[in-house]
Amino acid sequence: MKRIVAATLLTLAAAPISLFTQSAEADDRYTICYPITHQKVSEDAADHPGAYRDGYRQGTDSARDGEAYRRRTAGGEFARGYEDGYYGRRFSRQQYVVPTRVEYYTTQQCRTHTRPERNRHRDRDRD
């Protein structure tokens, strides 16, 4: 029981000190937020500049490994390349050009900085 009372008294005595210390530290910190633009290259499995080549390579690999033929769900140039590669047809290249699509999106970047010691005194003297 004595320990509980002693711990409570010590906590009550230390609480105001910690509150004042935190507020002084909070005055010395500031946060700066700024936008950051990111880019993401969007490549659909069926429609990207190397889709036929990728499909052809996977088709030849599957045929070489003795896997049973199964249709590709990706479709497009990838599926055409896979089928040509699997059945050993001549590499005929991609039929249409697919531009690489770049999608941009913006996020916020925030950083918290602590004011240097020499500026703290100068700012307090102004108040």
XYZ file of N, CA and C in Angstrom, residues 10-117:
324
model
N 4.617 10.542 -6.476
C 5.706 10.825 -7.391
C 5.182 11.164 -8.786
N 4.167 10.430 -9.241
C 3.568 10.691 -10.546
C 2.904 12.058 -10.589
N 2.171 12.405 -9.531
C 1.501 13.711 -9.480
C 2.515 14.853 -9.414
N 3.635 14.629 -8.768
C 4.663 15.670 -8.675
C 5.396 15.832 -10.007
N 5.592 14.743 -10.738
C 6.343 14.795 -11.998
C 5.473 15.193 -13.190
N 4.166 15.063 -13.093
C 3.280 15.348 -14.223
C 3.395 16.791 -14.718
N 3.343 17.814 -13.856
C 3.450 19.182 -14.369
C 4.794 19.456 -15.052
N 5.865 18.870 -14.555
C 7.182 19.075 -15.162
C 7.198 18.498 -16.579
N 6.654 17.289 -16.734
C 6.653 16.674 -18.063
C 5.724 17.418 -19.016
N 4.655 17.984 -18.502
C 3.759 18.746 -19.373
C 4.441 19.997 -19.909
N 5.167 20.709 -19.050
C 5.853 21.925 -19.492
C 7.004 21.594 -20.440
N 7.688 20.498 -20.206
C 8.793 20.097 -21.065
C 8.284 19.744 -22.460
N 7.169 19.059 -22.535
C 6.619 18.692 -23.833
C 6.168 19.918 -24.606
N 5.574 20.892 -23.954
C 5.113 22.066 -24.681
C 6.300 22.875 -25.206
N 7.411 22.911 -24.468
C 8.586 23.617 -24.952
C 9.176 22.896 -26.170
N 9.178 21.560 -26.144
C 9.677 20.814 -27.282
C 8.750 20.964 -28.477
N 7.444 21.042 -28.213
C 6.491 21.183 -29.306
C 6.688 22.522 -30.019
N 7.088 23.564 -29.296
C 7.333 24.867 -29.914
C 8.547 24.818 -30.831
N 9.487 23.927 -30.565
C 10.714 23.855 -31.340
C 10.574 22.980 -32.579
N 9.428 22.370 -32.783
C 9.218 21.504 -33.936
C 8.221 22.140 -34.893
N 8.442 21.907 -36.163
C 7.504 22.369 -37.184
C 7.451 21.334 -38.297
N 6.322 21.256 -38.959
C 6.096 20.269 -39.999
C 5.911 20.971 -41.342
N 6.568 20.443 -42.353
C 6.437 20.958 -43.704
C 5.900 19.824 -44.570
N 4.821 20.095 -45.310
C 4.241 19.114 -46.228
C 4.321 19.661 -47.644
N 4.603 18.786 -48.588
C 4.692 19.195 -49.981
C 4.260 18.025 -50.861
N 3.719 18.326 -52.041
C 3.254 17.246 -52.917
C 4.413 16.574 -53.659
N 4.297 15.278 -53.843
C 5.268 14.486 -54.593
C 4.505 13.790 -55.727
N 4.980 13.933 -56.941
C 4.356 13.274 -58.085
C 5.128 11.999 -58.400
N 4.393 10.891 -58.457
C 4.973 9.590 -58.779
C 4.460 9.161 -60.146
N 5.175 8.265 -60.781
C 4.702 7.710 -62.044
C 4.701 6.199 -61.970
N 3.715 5.614 -62.633
C 3.585 4.166 -62.661
C 3.380 3.759 -64.113
N 4.192 2.854 -64.597
C 4.049 2.364 -65.963
C 2.992 1.267 -65.940
N 1.932 1.485 -66.684
C 0.820 0.546 -66.704
C 1.003 -0.418 -67.865
N 1.246 -1.676 -67.556
C 1.406 -2.691 -68.591
C 0.376 -3.788 -68.371
N -0.571 -3.863 -69.262
C -1.547 -4.938 -69.253
C -0.833 -6.195 -69.757
N -1.154 -7.335 -69.218
C -0.464 -8.569 -69.624
C -0.638 -8.852 -71.110
N -1.762 -8.444 -71.674
C -2.018 -8.716 -73.086
C -1.565 -7.584 -73.988
N -1.527 -6.378 -73.493
C -1.223 -5.214 -74.327
C -0.081 -4.396 -73.750
N 1.117 -4.755 -74.129
C 2.276 -3.919 -73.838
C 3.272 -4.167 -74.964
N 4.262 -3.321 -75.105
C 5.137 -3.410 -76.277
C 5.824 -4.759 -76.484
N 6.029 -5.539 -75.440
C 6.698 -6.834 -75.594
C 5.790 -8.013 -75.341
N 4.471 -7.844 -75.479
C 3.528 -8.911 -75.140
C 3.706 -10.136 -76.030
N 3.850 -9.947 -77.332
C 4.005 -11.094 -78.234
C 5.299 -11.844 -77.919
N 6.379 -11.112 -77.721
C 7.674 -11.728 -77.429
C 7.607 -12.541 -76.133
N 6.968 -11.978 -75.090
C 6.843 -12.701 -73.820
C 5.997 -13.960 -73.982
N 4.901 -13.840 -74.717
C 4.039 -14.997 -74.947
C 4.747 -16.080 -75.745
N 5.500 -15.677 -76.764
C 6.242 -16.634 -77.592
C 7.263 -17.395 -76.753
N 7.984 -16.679 -75.917
C 8.987 -17.316 -75.050
C 8.333 -18.308 -74.097
N 7.213 -17.907 -73.485
C 6.542 -18.819 -72.553
C 5.954 -20.022 -73.277
N 5.484 -19.811 -74.503
C 4.945 -20.924 -75.285
C 6.013 -21.939 -75.636
N 7.185 -21.467 -76.053
C 8.268 -22.406 -76.372
C 8.752 -23.131 -75.120
N 8.795 -22.433 -74.001
C 9.188 -23.076 -72.740
C 8.204 -24.168 -72.342
N 6.894 -23.887 -72.485
C 5.877 -24.879 -72.125
C 5.955 -26.102 -73.034
N 6.155 -25.869 -74.331
C 6.252 -26.997 -75.268
C 7.497 -27.830 -74.976
N 8.612 -27.169 -74.678
C 9.861 -27.869 -74.377
C 9.724 -28.710 -73.109
N 8.990 -28.197 -72.108
C 8.812 -28.920 -70.842
C 7.739 -30.002 -70.926
N 7.042 -30.097 -72.053
C 6.031 -31.142 -72.240
C 4.710 -30.838 -71.558
N 4.442 -29.589 -71.265
C 3.173 -29.226 -70.623
C 2.050 -29.254 -71.652
N 0.850 -29.612 -71.200
C -0.308 -29.630 -72.099
C -0.691 -28.189 -72.444
N -1.173 -28.003 -73.686
C -1.551 -26.664 -74.125
C -2.801 -26.214 -73.374
N -2.772 -24.984 -72.908
C -3.966 -24.391 -72.315
C -4.001 -22.931 -72.745
N -5.185 -22.479 -73.036
C -5.350 -21.105 -73.516
C -4.963 -20.125 -72.434
N -4.409 -19.025 -72.836
C -4.011 -17.973 -71.908
C -5.157 -17.009 -71.692
N -5.377 -16.657 -70.455
C -6.473 -15.748 -70.134
C -6.127 -14.304 -70.471
N -4.843 -13.991 -70.661
C -4.451 -12.615 -70.947
C -4.976 -12.161 -72.297
N -5.005 -13.036 -73.289
C -5.513 -12.664 -74.605
C -4.569 -11.743 -75.349
N -5.085 -11.102 -76.398
C -4.325 -10.126 -77.152
C -3.061 -10.695 -77.778
N -2.068 -9.853 -77.905
C -0.798 -10.228 -78.515
C -0.075 -11.302 -77.710
N -0.241 -11.289 -76.404
C 0.417 -12.293 -75.571
C -0.081 -13.696 -75.931
N -1.409 -13.844 -76.029
C -1.981 -15.162 -76.340
C -1.556 -15.615 -77.737
N -1.513 -14.695 -78.704
C -1.089 -15.040 -80.060
C 0.361 -15.510 -80.059
N 1.221 -14.823 -79.308
C 2.616 -15.218 -79.216
C 2.792 -16.555 -78.525
N 2.002 -16.791 -77.482
C 2.091 -18.065 -76.761
C 1.723 -19.228 -77.679
N 0.644 -19.035 -78.423
C 0.200 -20.101 -79.326
C 1.247 -20.371 -80.412
N 1.806 -19.315 -80.997
C 2.844 -19.495 -82.023
C 4.066 -20.209 -81.450
N 4.470 -19.821 -80.261
C 5.634 -20.448 -79.637
C 5.383 -21.889 -79.260
N 4.186 -22.174 -78.765
C 3.867 -23.535 -78.327
C 3.851 -24.501 -79.511
N 3.261 -24.069 -80.621
C 3.146 -24.949 -81.785
C 4.337 -24.849 -82.719
N 5.370 -24.114 -82.344
C 6.595 -24.057 -83.125
C 6.492 -23.252 -84.412
N 5.556 -22.359 -84.485
C 5.433 -21.504 -85.670
C 6.547 -20.467 -85.681
N 6.724 -19.876 -86.834
C 7.758 -18.857 -87.003
C 7.405 -17.613 -86.174
N 8.401 -16.991 -85.585
C 8.223 -15.765 -84.791
C 7.778 -14.652 -85.740
N 6.563 -14.149 -85.584
C 6.021 -13.191 -86.551
C 5.949 -11.753 -86.026
N 6.413 -11.508 -84.869
C 6.444 -10.171 -84.256
C 5.047 -9.658 -83.908
N 5.058 -8.619 -83.130
C 3.819 -8.000 -82.674
C 3.120 -7.332 -83.862
N 1.800 -7.529 -83.962
C 1.070 -6.988 -85.107
C 0.771 -5.502 -84.966
N 0.535 -5.048 -83.788
C 0.237 -3.626 -83.616
C 1.092 -3.057 -82.492
N 1.373 -1.774 -82.598
C 2.243 -1.100 -81.639
C 1.406 -0.635 -80.452
N 1.824 -0.996 -79.281
C 1.138 -0.578 -78.063
C 2.048 0.393 -77.331
N 1.622 1.630 -77.187
C 2.477 2.574 -76.465
C 2.487 2.255 -74.974
N 3.592 2.529 -74.353
C 3.679 2.352 -72.911
C 2.898 3.480 -72.254
N 1.955 3.129 -71.395
C 1.143 4.140 -70.724
C 1.769 4.456 -69.378
N 1.941 5.732 -69.128
C 2.482 6.181 -67.856
C 1.370 6.912 -67.121
N 1.070 6.468 -65.918
C 0.040 7.103 -65.102
C 0.726 7.868 -63.982
N 0.288 9.094 -63.769
C 0.858 9.944 -62.720
C -0.129 10.071 -61.575
N 0.385 10.067 -60.356
C -0.454 10.322 -59.188
C 0.370 11.106 -58.176
N -0.319 11.849 -57.342
C 0.337 12.747 -56.393
C 0.013 12.332 -54.966
N 1.028 12.334 -54.112
C 0.841 12.074 -52.690
C 1.459 13.223 -51.905
N 1.168 13.276 -50.625
C 1.751 14.292 -49.751
C 2.916 13.700 -48.984
N 3.995 14.425 -48.914
C 5.161 14.032 -48.131
C 5.307 15.060 -47.014
N 5.306 14.608 -45.776
C 5.434 15.524 -44.644
C 6.678 15.154 -43.837
N 7.364 16.172 -43.379
C 8.539 15.958 -42.536
C 8.471 16.918 -41.356
N 8.831 16.413 -40.199
C 8.871 17.237 -39.000
C 10.316 17.591 -38.716
N 10.550 18.872 -38.543
C 11.897 19.366 -38.301
C 11.968 19.984 -36.907
N 13.150 19.967 -36.323
C 13.396 20.624 -35.044
C 14.225 21.864 -35.317
N 13.767 22.983 -34.763
C 14.461 24.241 -34.967
C 15.831 24.179 -34.304
N 16.881 24.634 -34.977
C 18.217 24.618 -34.383
C 18.277 25.446 -33.100
N 19.205 25.103 -32.234
C 19.324 25.744 -30.911
C 19.512 27.250 -31.019
